[in-house]
Coordinates of C-alpha atoms in Angstrom, one line a residue:
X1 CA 0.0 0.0 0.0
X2 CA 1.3 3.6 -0.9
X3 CA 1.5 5.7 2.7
X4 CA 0.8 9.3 2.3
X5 CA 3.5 11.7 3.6
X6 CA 1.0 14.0 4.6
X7 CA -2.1 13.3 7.0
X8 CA -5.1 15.7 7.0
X9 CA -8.3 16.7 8.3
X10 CA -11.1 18.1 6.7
X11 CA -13.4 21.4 7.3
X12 CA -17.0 21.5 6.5
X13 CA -15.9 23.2 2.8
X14 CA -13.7 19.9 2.4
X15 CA -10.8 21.9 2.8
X16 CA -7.6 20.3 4.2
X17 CA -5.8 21.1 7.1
X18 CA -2.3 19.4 7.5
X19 CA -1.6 17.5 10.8
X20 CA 1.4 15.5 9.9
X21 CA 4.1 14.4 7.4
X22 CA 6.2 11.5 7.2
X23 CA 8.7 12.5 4.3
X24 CA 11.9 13.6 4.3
X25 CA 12.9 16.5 2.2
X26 CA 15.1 18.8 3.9
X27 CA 13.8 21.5 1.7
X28 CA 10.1 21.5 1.7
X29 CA 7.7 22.9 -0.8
X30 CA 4.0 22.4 0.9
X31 CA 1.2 21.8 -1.6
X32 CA -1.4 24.0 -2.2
X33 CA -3.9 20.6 -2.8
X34 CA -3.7 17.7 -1.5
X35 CA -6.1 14.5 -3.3
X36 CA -8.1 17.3 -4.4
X37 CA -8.8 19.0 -1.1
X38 CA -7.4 22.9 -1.1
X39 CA -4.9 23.3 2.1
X40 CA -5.8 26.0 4.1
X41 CA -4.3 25.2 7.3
X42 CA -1.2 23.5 9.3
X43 CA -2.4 22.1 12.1
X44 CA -1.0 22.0 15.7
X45 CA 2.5 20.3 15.9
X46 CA 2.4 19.4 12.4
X47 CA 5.9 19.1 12.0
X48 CA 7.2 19.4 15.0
X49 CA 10.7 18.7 16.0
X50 CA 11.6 18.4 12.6
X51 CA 15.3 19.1 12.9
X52 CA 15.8 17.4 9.1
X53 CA 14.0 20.6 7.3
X54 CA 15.9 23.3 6.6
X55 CA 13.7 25.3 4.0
X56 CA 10.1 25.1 4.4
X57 CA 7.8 27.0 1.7
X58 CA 4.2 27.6 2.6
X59 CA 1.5 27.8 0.0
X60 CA -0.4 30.9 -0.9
X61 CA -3.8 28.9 0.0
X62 CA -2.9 28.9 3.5
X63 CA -4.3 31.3 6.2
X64 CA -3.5 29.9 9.4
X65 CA -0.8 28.2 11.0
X66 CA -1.4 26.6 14.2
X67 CA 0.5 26.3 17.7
X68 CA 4.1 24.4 17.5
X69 CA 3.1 23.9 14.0
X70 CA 7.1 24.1 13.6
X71 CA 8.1 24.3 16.9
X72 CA 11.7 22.9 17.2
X73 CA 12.7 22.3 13.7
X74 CA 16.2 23.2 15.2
X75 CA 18.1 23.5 11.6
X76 CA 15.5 25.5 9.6
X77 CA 16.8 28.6 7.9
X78 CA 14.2 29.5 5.2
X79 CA 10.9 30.2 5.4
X80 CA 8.6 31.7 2.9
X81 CA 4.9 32.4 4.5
X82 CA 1.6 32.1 2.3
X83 CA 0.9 36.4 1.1
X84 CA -2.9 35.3 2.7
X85 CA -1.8 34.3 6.1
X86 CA -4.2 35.5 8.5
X87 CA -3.3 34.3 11.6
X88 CA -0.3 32.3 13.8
X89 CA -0.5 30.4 16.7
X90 CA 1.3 30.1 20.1
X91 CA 5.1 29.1 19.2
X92 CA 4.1 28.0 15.3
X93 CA 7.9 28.8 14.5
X94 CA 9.0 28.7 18.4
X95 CA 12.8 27.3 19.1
X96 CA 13.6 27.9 15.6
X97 CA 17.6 28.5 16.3
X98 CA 18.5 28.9 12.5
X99 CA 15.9 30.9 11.3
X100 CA 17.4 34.3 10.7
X101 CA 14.9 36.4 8.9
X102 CA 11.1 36.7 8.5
X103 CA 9.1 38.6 5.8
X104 CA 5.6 38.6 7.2
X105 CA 2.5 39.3 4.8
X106 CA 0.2 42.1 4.9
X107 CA -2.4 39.5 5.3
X108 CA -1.4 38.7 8.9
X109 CA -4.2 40.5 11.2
X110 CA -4.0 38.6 14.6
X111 CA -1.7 35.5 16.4
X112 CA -4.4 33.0 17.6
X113 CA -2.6 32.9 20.9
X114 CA -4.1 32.7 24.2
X115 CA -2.7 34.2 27.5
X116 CA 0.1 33.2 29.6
X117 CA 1.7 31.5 26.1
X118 CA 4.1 32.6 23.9
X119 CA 4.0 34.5 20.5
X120 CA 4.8 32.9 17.2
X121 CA 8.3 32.8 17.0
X122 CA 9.8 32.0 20.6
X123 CA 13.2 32.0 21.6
X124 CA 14.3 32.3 18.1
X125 CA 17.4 33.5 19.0
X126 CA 19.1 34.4 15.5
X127 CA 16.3 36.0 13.8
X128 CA 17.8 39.0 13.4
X129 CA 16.0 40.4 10.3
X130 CA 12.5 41.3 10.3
X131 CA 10.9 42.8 6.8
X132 CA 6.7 43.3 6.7
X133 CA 5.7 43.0 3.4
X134 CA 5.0 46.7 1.5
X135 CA 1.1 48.0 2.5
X136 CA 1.5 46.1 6.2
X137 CA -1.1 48.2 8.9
X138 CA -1.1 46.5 11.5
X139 CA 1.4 44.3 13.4
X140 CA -0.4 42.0 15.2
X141 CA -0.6 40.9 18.6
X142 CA 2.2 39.2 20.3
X143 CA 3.3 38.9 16.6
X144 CA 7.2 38.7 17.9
X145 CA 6.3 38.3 22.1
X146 CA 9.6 36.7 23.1
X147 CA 11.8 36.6 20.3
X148 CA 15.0 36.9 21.8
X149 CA 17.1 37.1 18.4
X150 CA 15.7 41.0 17.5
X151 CA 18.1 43.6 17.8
X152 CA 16.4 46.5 15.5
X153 CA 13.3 47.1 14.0
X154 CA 11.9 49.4 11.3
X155 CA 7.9 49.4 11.3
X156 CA 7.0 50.4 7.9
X157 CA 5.2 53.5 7.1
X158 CA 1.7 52.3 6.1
X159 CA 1.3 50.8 9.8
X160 CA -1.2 52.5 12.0
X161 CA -1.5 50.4 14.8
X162 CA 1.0 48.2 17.1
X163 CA -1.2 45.7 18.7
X164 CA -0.6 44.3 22.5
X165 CA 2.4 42.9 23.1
X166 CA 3.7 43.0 19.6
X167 CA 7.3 43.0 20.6
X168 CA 6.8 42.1 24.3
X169 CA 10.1 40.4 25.6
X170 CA 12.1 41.1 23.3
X171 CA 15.0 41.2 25.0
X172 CA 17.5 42.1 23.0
X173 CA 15.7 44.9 20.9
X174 CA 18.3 47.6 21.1
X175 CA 16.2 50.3 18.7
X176 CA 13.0 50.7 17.3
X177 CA 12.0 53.5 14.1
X178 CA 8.0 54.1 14.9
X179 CA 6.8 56.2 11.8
X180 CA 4.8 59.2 11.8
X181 CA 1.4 56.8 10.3
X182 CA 1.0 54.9 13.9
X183 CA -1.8 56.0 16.1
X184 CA -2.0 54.1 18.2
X185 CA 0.3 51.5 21.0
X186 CA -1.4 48.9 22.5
X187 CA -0.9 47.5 26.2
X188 CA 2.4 46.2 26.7
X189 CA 3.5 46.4 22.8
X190 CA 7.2 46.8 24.2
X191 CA 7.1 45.1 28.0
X192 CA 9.9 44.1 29.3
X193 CA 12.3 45.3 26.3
X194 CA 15.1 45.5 28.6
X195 CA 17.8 46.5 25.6
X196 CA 15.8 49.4 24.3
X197 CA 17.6 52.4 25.1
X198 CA 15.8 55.5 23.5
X199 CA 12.2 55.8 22.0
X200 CA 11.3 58.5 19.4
X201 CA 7.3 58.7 19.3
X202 CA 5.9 60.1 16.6
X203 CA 3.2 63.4 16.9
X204 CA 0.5 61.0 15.2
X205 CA 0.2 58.7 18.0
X206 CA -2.9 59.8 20.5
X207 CA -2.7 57.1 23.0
X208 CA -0.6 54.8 24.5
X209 CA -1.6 52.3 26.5
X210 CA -1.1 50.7 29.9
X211 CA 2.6 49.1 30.5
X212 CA 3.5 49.9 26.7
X213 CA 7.0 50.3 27.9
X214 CA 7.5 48.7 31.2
X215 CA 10.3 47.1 32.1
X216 CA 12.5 48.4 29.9
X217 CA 15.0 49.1 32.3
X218 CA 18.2 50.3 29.7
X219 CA 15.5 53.2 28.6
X220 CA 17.3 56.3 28.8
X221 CA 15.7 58.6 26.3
X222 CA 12.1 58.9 25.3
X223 CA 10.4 61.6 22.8
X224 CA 7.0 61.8 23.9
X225 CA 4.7 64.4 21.5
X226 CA 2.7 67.1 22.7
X227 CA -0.5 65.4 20.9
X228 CA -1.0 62.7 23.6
X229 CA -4.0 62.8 25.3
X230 CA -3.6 60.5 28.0
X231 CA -1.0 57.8 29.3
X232 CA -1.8 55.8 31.6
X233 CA 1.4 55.5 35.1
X234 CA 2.3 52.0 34.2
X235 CA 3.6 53.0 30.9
X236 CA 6.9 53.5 32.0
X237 CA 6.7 51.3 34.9
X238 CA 10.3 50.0 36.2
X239 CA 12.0 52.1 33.9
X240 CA 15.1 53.5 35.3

C-alpha cells in the first residue's frame, strides 16, 4: 500500500488542514492541494521537532498556522509564508535557532494565541532580520512576544497600529524607528524590552496604553509628542 506523507483533516468546505508528514525533504515545498482538497491550514505540531528541514515553503492557499506547527525544527533557515496568512498560533515557529529572517504578509491580522503562552516565534534566537511585506497596517498581537534574536526594528510607514504585546520580551531589541502613520500603541507592545535604550514617538500617536513600555530598564531617552492625550502611570513602569 502507498502511505501518504501528509495526513489531514477536513473542514466542512472539504478543505484540508495538515496535521502531519512522514517524508523527508530537507527543503520543503508544501502543496497547495492535496487529493483534491485545497490546504488552508497547518495544524497544531504538524511538524514538530523536525530538525531534518531546513527550507520550508508555505503555500499561498494557507491562512492559518497553528501552535508548535514548527516548533523545534532546530536547523530551519528559510521560510517563505503564504501572502494570505491571517493568523499564527502560540510558538508556530518557536525554538527555531537557525531561522534568521522573516518577511511577514500584509495579510497577517491577529496570532491565535491565548494568555500566559508565547508568540509565534519564541526564543528564536538568530532571527535578526524582520521585513513586513509593502502596504502592512497593523502588526499584530504578540506577533514577535519573546523573540530573543531582534536587535532592531523598522515598522514600515503604512502601519497605523501596534497591537498588545507586539514585541513584548524582546529582549535584545536595542532600537525601534515608529513612523509618523502609527496612532496608536497597545498595552504592553514593548514590556519588558530590557535592551531598548531611546524611544522617538511620533506626533501622530494619540494614545498609549497601559505598560506599553514597562520594564524596559536600559530606557534612557524617550520623545513623547505634545498630541498625547492621555498615558496611563504604568507605561513607563520599572523604567530607570
Amino acid at each position: 500500500a502507498i502511505v501518504p506523507i501528509y495526513t489531514y483533516t477536513l473542514d466542512d468546505a472539504n478543505r484540508a488542514t495538515i496535521t502531519g508528514y512522514s517524508g523527508n525533504a530537507t527543503a520543503l515545498y508544501i502543496p497547495g492541494e492535496i487529493d483534491g482538497h485545497e490546504v488552508v491550514a497547518i495544524g497544531d505540531r504538524a511538524f514538530e521537532n523536525r530538525t531534518d528541514l531546513r527550507t520550508v515553503m508555505i503555500p499561498d492557499s494557507v491562512t492559518r498556522i497553528n501552535g508548535n506547527a514548527f516548533y523545534g525544527c532546530s536547523n530551519l533557515a528559510n521560510v517563505t509564508l503564504s501572502k494570505n496568512l491571517e493568523s499564527m498560533g502560540n510558538s508556530a515557529f518557536g525554538n527555531c535557532d537557525k531561522l534568521t529572517e522573516i518577511e511577514i504578509p500584509k495579510s497577517l491580522t491577529s496570532c491565535d494565541i491565548f494568555y500566559g503562552s508565547y508568540g509565534p516565534f519564541r526564543d528564536c534566537d538568530k532571527l535578526k532580520k524582520v521585513k513586513f511585506e509593502e502596504g502592512t497596517t497593523v502588526i499584530a498581537t504578540m506577533l514577535f512576544h519573546h523573540c530573543t534574536g531582534i536587535e532592531e526594528i523598522e515598522i514600515p510607514d503604512t502601519v497605523t497600529i501596534i497591537k498588545d504585546s507586539a514585541f513584548e520580551e524582546c529582549t535584545n531589541l536595542r532600537s525601534v524607528q515608529i513612523p509618523d502613520t502609527v496612532t496608536k500603541i497597545e498595552p504592553e507592545a514593548f514590556y519588558n524590552c530590557t535592551s531598548l535604550t531611546t524611544v522617538n514617538i511620533p506626533d501622530t500617536v494619540k494614545s498609549i496604553d497601559k505598560s506599553v513600555f514597562s520594564g524596559c530598564a536600559s530606557l534612557t531617552e524617550v520623545h513623547l509628542p505634545s498630541t498625547i492625550k492621555e498615558m496611563p502611570v504604568s507605561a513607563f513602569y520599572n523604567c530607570k
